[in-house]
PDB file of N, CA and C in Angstrom:
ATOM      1  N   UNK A   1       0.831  -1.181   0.000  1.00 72.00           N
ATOM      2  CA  UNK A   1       0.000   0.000   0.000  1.00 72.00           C
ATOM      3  C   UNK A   1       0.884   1.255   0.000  1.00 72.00           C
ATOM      4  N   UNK A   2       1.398   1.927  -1.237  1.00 87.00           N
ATOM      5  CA  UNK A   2       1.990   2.932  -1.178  1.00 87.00           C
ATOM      6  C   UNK A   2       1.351   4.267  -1.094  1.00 87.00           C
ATOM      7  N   UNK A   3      -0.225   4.234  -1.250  1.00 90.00           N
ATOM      8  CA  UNK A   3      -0.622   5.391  -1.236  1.00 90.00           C
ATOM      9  C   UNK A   3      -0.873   5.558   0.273  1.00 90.00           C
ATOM     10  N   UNK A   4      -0.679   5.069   1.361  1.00 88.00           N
ATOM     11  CA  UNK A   4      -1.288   6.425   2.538  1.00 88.00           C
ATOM     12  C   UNK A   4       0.367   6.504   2.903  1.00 88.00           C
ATOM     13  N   UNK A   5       1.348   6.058   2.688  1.00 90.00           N
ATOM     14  CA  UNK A   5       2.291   6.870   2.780  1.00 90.00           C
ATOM     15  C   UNK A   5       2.494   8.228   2.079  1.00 90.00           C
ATOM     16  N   UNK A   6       2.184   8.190   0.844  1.00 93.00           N
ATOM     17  CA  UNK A   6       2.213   9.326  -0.036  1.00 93.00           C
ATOM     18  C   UNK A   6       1.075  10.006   0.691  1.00 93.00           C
ATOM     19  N   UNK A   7      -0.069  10.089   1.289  1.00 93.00           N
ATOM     20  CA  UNK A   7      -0.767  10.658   1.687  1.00 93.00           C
ATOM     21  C   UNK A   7      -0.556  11.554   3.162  1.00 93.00           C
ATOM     22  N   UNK A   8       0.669  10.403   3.279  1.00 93.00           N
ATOM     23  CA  UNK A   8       0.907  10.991   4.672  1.00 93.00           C
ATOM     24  C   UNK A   8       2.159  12.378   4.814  1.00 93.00           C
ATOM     25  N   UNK A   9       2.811  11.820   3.601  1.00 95.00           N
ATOM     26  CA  UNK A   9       4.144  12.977   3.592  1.00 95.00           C
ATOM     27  C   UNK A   9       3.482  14.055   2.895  1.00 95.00           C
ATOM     28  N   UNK A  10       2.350  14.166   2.155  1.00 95.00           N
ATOM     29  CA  UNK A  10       1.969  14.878   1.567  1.00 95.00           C
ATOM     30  C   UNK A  10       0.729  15.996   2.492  1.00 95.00           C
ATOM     31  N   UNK A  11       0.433  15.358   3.827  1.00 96.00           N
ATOM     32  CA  UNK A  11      -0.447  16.135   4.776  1.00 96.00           C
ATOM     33  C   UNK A  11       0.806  16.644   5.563  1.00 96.00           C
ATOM     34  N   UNK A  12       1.729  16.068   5.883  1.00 95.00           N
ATOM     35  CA  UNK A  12       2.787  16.789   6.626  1.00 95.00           C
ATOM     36  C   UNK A  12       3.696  17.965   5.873  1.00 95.00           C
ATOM     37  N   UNK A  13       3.658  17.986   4.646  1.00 96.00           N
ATOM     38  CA  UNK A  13       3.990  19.019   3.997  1.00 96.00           C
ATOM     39  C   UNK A  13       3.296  20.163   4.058  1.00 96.00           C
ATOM     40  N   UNK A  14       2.071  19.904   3.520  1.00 96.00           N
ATOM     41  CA  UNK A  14       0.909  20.974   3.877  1.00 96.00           C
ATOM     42  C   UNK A  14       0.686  21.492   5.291  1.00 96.00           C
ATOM     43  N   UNK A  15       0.881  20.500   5.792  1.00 96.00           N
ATOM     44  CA  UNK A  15       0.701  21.100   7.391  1.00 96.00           C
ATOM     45  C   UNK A  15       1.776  22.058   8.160  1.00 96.00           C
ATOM     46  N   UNK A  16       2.715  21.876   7.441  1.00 96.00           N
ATOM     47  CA  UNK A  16       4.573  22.896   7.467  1.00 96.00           C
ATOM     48  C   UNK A  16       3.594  24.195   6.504  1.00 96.00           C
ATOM     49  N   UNK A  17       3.299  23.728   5.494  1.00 96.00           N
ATOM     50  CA  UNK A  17       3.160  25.210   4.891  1.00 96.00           C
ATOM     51  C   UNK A  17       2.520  26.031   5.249  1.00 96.00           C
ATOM     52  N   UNK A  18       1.296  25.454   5.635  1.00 95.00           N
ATOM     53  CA  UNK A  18       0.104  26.568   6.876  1.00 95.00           C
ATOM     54  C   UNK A  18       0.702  27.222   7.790  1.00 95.00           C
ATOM     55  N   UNK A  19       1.510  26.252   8.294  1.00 95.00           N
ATOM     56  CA  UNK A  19       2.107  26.862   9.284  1.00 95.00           C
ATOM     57  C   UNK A  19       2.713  28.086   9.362  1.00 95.00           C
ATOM     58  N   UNK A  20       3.829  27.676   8.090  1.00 95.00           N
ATOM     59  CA  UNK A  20       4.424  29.122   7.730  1.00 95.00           C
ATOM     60  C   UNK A  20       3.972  30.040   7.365  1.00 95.00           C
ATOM     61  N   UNK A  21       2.743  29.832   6.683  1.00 93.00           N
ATOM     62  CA  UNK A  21       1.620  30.970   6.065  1.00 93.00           C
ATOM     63  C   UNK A  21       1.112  31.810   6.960  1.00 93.00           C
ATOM     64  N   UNK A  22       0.969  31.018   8.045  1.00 93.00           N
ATOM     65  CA  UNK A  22       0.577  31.558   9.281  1.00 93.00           C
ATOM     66  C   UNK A  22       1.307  32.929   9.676  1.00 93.00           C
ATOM     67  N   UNK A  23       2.548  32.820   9.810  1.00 93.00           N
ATOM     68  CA  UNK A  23       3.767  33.447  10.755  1.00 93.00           C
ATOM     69  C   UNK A  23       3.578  34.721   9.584  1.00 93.00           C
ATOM     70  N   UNK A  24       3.342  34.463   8.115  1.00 93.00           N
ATOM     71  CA  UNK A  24       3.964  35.508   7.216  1.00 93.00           C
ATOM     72  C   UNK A  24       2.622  36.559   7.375  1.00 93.00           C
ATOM     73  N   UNK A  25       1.408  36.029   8.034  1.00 91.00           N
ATOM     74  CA  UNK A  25       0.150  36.564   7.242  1.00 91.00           C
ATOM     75  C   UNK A  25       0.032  37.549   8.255  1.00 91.00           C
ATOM     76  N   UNK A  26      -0.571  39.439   8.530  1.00 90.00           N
ATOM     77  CA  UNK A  26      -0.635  40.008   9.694  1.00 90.00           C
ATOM     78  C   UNK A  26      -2.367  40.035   9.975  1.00 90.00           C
ATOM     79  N   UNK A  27      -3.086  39.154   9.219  1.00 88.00           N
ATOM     80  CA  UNK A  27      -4.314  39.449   9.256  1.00 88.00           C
ATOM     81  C   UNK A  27      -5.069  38.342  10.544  1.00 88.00           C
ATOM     82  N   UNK A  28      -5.929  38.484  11.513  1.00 88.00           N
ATOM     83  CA  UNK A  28      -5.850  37.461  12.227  1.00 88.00           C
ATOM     84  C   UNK A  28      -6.996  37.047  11.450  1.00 88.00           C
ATOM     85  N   UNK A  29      -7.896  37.369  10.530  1.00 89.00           N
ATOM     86  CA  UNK A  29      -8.704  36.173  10.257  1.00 89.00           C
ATOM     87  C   UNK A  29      -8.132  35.372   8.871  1.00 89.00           C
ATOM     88  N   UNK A  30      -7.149  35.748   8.290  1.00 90.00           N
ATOM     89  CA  UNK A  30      -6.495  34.752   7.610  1.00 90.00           C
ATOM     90  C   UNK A  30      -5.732  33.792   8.344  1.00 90.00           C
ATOM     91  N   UNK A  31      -4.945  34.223   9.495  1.00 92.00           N
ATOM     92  CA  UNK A  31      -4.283  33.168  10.290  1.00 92.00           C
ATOM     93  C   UNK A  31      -4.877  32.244  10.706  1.00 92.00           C
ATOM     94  N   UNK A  32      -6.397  32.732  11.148  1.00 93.00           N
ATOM     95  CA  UNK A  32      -7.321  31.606  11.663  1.00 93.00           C
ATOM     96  C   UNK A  32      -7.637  30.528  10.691  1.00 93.00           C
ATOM     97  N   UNK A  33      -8.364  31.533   9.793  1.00 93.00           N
ATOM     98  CA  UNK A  33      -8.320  30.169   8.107  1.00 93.00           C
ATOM     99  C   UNK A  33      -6.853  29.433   8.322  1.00 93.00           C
ATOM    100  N   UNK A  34      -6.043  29.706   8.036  1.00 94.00           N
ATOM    101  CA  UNK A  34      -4.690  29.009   7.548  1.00 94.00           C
ATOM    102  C   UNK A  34      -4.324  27.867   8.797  1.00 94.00           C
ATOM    103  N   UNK A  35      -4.749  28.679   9.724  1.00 94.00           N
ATOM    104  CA  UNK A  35      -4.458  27.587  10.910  1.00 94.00           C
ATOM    105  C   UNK A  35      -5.833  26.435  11.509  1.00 94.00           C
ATOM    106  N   UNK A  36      -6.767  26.510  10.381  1.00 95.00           N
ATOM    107  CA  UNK A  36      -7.887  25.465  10.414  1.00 95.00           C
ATOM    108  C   UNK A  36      -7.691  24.941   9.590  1.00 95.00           C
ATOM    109  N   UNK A  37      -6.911  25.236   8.072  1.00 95.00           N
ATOM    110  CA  UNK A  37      -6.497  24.607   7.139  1.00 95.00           C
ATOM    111  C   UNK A  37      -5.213  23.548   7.787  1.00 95.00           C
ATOM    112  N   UNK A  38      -4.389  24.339   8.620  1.00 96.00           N
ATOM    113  CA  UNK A  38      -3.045  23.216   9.262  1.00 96.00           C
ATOM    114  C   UNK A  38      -3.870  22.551   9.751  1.00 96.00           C
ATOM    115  N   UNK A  39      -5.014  22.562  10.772  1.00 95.00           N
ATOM    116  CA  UNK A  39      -5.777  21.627  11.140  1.00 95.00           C
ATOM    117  C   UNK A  39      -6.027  20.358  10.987  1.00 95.00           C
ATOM    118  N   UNK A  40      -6.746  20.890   9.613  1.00 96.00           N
ATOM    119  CA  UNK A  40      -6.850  19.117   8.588  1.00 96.00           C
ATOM    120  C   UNK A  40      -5.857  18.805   8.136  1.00 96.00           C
ATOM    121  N   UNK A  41      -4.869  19.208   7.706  1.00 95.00           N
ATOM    122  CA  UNK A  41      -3.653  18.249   7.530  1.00 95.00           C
ATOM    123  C   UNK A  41      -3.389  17.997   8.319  1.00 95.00           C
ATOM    124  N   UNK A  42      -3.131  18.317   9.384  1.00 95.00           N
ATOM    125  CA  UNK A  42      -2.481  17.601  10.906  1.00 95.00           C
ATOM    126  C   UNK A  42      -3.304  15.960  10.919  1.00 95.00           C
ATOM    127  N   UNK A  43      -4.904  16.528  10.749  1.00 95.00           N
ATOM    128  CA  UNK A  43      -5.898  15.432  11.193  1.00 95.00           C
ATOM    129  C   UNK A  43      -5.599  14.434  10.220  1.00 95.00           C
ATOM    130  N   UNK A  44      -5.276  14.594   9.014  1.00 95.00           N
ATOM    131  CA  UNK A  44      -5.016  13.404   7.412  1.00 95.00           C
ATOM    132  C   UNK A  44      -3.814  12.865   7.881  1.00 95.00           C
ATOM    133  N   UNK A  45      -3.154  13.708   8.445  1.00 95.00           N
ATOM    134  CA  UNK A  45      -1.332  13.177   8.999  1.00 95.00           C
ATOM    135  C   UNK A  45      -1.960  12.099  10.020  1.00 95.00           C
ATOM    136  N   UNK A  46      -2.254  12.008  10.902  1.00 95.00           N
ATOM    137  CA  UNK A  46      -2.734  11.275  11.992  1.00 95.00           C
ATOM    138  C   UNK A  46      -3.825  10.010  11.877  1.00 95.00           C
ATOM    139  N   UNK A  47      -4.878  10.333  10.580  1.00 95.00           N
ATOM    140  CA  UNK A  47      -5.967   9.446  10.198  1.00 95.00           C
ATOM    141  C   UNK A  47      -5.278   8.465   9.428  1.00 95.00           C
ATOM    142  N   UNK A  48      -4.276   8.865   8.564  1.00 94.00           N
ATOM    143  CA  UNK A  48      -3.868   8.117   7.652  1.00 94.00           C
ATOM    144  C   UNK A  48      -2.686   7.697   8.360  1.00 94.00           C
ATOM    145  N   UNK A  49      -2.001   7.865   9.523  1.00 93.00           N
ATOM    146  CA  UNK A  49      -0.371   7.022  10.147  1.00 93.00           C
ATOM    147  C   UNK A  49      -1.184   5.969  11.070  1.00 93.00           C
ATOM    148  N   UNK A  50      -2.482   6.136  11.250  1.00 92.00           N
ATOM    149  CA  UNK A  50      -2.916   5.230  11.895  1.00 92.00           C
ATOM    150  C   UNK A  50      -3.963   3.938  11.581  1.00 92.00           C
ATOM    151  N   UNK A  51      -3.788   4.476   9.789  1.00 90.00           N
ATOM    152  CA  UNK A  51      -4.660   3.214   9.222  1.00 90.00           C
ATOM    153  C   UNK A  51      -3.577   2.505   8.654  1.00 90.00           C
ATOM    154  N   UNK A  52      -2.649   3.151   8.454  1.00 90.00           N
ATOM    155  CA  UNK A  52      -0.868   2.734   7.954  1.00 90.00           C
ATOM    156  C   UNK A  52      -0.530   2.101   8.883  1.00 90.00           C
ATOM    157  N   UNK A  53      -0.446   2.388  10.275  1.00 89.00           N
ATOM    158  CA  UNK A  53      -0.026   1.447  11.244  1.00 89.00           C
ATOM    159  C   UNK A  53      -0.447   0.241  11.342  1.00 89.00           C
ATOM    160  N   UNK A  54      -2.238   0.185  11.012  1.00 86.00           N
ATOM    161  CA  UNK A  54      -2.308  -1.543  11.151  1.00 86.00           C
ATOM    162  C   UNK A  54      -2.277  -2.020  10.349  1.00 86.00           C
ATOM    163  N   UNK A  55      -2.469  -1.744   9.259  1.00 87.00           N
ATOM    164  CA  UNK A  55      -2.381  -2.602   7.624  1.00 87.00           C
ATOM    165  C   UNK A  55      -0.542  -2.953   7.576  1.00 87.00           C
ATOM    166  N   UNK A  56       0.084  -1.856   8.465  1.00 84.00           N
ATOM    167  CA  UNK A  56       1.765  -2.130   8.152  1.00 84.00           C
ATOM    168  C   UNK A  56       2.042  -3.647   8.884  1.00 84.00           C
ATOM    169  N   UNK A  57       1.423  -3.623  10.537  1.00 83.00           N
ATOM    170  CA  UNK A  57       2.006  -4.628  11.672  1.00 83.00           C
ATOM    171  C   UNK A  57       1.346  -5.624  11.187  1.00 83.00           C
ATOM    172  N   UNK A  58      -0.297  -5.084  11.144  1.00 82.00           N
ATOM    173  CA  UNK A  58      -1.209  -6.582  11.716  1.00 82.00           C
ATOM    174  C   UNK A  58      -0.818  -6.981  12.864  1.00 82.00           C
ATOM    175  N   UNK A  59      -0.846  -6.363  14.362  1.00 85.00           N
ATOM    176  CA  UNK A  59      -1.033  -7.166  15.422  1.00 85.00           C
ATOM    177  C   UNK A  59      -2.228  -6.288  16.557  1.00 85.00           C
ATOM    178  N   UNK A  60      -2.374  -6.709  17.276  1.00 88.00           N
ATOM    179  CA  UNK A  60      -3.897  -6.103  17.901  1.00 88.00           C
ATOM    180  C   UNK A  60      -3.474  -4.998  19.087  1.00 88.00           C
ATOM    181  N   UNK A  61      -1.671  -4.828  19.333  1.00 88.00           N
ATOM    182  CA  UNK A  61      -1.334  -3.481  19.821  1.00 88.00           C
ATOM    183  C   UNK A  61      -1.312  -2.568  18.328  1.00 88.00           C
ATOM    184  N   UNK A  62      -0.976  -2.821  17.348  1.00 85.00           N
ATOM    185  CA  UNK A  62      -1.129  -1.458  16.386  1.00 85.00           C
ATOM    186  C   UNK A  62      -2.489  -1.425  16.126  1.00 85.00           C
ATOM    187  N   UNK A  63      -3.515  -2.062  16.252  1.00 89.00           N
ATOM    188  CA  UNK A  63      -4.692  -1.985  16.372  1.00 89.00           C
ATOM    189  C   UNK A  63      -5.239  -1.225  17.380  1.00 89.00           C
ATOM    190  N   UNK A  64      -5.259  -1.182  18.128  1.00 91.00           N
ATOM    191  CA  UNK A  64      -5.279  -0.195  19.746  1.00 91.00           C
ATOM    192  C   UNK A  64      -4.453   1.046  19.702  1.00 91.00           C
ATOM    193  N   UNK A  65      -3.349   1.185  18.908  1.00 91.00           N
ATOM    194  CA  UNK A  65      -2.839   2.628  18.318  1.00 91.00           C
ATOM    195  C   UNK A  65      -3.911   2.769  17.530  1.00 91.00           C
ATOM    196  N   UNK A  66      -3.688   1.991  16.316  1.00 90.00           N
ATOM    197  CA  UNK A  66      -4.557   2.582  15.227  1.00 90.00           C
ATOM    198  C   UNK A  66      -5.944   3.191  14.966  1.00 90.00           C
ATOM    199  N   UNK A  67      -6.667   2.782  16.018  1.00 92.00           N
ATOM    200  CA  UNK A  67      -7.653   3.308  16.548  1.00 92.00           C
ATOM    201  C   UNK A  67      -7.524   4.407  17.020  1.00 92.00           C
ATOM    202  N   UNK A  68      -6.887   4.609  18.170  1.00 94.00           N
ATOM    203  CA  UNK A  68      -6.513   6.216  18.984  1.00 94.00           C
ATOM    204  C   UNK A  68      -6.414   6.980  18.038  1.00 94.00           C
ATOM    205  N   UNK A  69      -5.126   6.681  17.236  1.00 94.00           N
ATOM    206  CA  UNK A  69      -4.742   7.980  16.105  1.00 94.00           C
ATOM    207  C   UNK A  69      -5.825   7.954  15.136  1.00 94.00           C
ATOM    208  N   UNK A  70      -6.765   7.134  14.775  1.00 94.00           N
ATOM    209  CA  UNK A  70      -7.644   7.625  13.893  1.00 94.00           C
ATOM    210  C   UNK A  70      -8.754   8.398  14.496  1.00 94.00           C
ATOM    211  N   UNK A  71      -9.359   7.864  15.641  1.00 95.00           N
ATOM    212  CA  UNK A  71     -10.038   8.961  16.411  1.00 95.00           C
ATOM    213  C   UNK A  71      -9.952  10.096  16.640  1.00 95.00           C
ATOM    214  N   UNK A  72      -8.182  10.188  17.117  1.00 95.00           N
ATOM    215  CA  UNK A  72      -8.123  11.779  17.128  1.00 95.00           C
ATOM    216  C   UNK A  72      -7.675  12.460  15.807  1.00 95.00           C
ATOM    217  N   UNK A  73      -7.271  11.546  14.896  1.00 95.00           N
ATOM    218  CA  UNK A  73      -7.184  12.442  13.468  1.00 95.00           C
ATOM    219  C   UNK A  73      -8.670  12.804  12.809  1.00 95.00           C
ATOM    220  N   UNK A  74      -9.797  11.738  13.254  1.00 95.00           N
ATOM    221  CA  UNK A  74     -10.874  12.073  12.878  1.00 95.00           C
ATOM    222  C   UNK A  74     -11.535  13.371  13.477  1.00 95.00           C
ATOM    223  N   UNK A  75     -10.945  13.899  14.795  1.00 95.00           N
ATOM    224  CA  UNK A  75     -11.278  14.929  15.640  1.00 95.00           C
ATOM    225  C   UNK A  75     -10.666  16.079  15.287  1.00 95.00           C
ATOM    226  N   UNK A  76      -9.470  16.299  14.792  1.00 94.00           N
ATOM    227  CA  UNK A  76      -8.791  17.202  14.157  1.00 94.00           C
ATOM    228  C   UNK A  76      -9.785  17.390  12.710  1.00 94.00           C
ATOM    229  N   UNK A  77     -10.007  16.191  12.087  1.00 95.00           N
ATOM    230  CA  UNK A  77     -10.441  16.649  10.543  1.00 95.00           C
ATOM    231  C   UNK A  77     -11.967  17.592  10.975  1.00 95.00           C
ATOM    232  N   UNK A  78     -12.620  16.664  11.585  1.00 96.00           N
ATOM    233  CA  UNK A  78     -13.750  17.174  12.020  1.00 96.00           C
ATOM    234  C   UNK A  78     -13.942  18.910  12.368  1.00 96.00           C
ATOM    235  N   UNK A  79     -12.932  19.022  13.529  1.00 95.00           N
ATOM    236  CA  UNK A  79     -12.884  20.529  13.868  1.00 95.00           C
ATOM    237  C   UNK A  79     -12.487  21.557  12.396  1.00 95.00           C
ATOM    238  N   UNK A  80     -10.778  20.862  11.836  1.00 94.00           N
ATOM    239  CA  UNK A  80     -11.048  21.684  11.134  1.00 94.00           C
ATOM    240  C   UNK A  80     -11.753  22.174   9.604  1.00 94.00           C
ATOM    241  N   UNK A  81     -12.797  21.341   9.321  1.00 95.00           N
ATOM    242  CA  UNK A  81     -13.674  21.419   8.515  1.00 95.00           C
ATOM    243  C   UNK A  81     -14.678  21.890   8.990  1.00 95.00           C
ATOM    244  N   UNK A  82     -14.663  21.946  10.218  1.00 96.00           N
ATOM    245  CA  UNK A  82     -15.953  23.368  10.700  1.00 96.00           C
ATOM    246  C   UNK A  82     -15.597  24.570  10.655  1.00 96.00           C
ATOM    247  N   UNK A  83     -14.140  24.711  11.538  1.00 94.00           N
ATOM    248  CA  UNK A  83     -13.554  25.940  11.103  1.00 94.00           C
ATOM    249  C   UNK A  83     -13.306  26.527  10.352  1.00 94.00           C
ATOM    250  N   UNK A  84     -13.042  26.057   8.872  1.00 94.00           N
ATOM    251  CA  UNK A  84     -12.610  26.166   7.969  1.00 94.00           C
ATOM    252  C   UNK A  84     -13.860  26.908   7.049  1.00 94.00           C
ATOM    253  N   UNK A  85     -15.058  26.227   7.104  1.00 94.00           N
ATOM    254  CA  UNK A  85     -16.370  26.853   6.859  1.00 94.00           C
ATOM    255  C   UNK A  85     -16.687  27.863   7.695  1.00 94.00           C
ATOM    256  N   UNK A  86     -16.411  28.169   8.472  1.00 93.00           N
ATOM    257  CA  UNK A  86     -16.593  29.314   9.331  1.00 93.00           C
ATOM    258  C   UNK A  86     -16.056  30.625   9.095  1.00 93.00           C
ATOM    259  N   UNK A  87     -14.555  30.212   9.051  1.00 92.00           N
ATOM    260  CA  UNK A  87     -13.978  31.368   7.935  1.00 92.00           C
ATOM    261  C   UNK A  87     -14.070  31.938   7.204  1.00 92.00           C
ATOM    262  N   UNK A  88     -14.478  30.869   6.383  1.00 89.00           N
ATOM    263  CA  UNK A  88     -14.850  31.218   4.980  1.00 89.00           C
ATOM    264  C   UNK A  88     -16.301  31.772   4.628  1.00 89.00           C
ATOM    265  N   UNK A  89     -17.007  31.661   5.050  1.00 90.00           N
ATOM    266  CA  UNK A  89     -18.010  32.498   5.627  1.00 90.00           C
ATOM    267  C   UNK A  89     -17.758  33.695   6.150  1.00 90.00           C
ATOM    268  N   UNK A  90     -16.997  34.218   7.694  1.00 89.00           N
ATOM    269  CA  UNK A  90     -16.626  35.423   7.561  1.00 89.00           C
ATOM    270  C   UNK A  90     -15.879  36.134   6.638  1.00 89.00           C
ATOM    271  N   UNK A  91     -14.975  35.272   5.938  1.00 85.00           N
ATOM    272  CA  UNK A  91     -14.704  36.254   5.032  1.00 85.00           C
ATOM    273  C   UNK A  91     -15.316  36.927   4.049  1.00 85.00           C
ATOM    274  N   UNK A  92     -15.972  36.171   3.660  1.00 86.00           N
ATOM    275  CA  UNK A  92     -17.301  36.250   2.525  1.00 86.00           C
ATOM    276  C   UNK A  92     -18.037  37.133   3.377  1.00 86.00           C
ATOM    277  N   UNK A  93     -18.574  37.734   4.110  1.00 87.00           N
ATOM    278  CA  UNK A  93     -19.130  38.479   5.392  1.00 87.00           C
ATOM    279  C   UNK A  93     -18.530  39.738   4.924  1.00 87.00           C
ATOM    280  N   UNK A  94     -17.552  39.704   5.756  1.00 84.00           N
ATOM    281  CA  UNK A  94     -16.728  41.152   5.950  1.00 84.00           C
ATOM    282  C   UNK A  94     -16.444  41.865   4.367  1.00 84.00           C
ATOM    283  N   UNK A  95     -16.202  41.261   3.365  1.00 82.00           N
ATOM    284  CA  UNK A  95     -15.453  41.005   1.877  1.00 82.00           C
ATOM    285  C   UNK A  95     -16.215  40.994   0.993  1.00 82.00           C
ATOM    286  N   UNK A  96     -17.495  41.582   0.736  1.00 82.00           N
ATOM    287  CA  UNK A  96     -18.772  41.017  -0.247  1.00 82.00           C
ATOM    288  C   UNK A  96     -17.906  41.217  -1.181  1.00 82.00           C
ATOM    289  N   UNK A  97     -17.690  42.214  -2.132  1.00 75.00           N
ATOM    290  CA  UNK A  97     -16.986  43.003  -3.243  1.00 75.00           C
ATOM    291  C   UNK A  97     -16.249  41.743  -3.714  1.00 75.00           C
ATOM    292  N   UNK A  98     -15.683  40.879  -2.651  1.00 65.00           N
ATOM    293  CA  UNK A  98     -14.155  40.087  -3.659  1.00 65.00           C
ATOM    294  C   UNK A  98     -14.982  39.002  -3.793  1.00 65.00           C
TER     295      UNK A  98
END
């Protein structure tokens, strides 16, 4: 299974770049977007190292990880796909014109 590795270096990349987007941006409701956007990559980083973990071992301790980390990657995705709509909404709010 080579794709949730690729899935995984590829949410941890994104999740570096928000980050940095973050630090460069002086607006706080873009930081907020950008940092609900790091959000879900964090959460894809975590959903996907922990469906990788048991398909990698097969034994019923990476199963008991793999669970945890998908729960809480599912909790990360969750939040930030609310947040993320939320934003985006205020921006659309404050911003009619653009």
């Amino acid at each position: 299974m080579i794709i949730f590795p690729i899935i995984i270096i590829i949410s941890l990349v994104l999740y570096v770049y928000y980050k940095v987007a973050i630090v460069k941006s002086k607006d706080g409701l873009i930081q907020s977007y950008f940092n609900a956007k790091s959000r879900i990559c964090l959460g894809s980083f975590i959903f996907f190292y922990g469906v990788n973990q048991y398909i990698y071992y097969l034994s019923r301790f990476s199963l008991i990880i793999g669970i945890i980390f998908i729960f809480f990657g599912g909790l990360q995705l969750y939040r930030g796909f609310r947040e993320v709509k939320h934003y985006r909404s205020e921006w659309k709010r404050l911003n009619p014109a653009e």
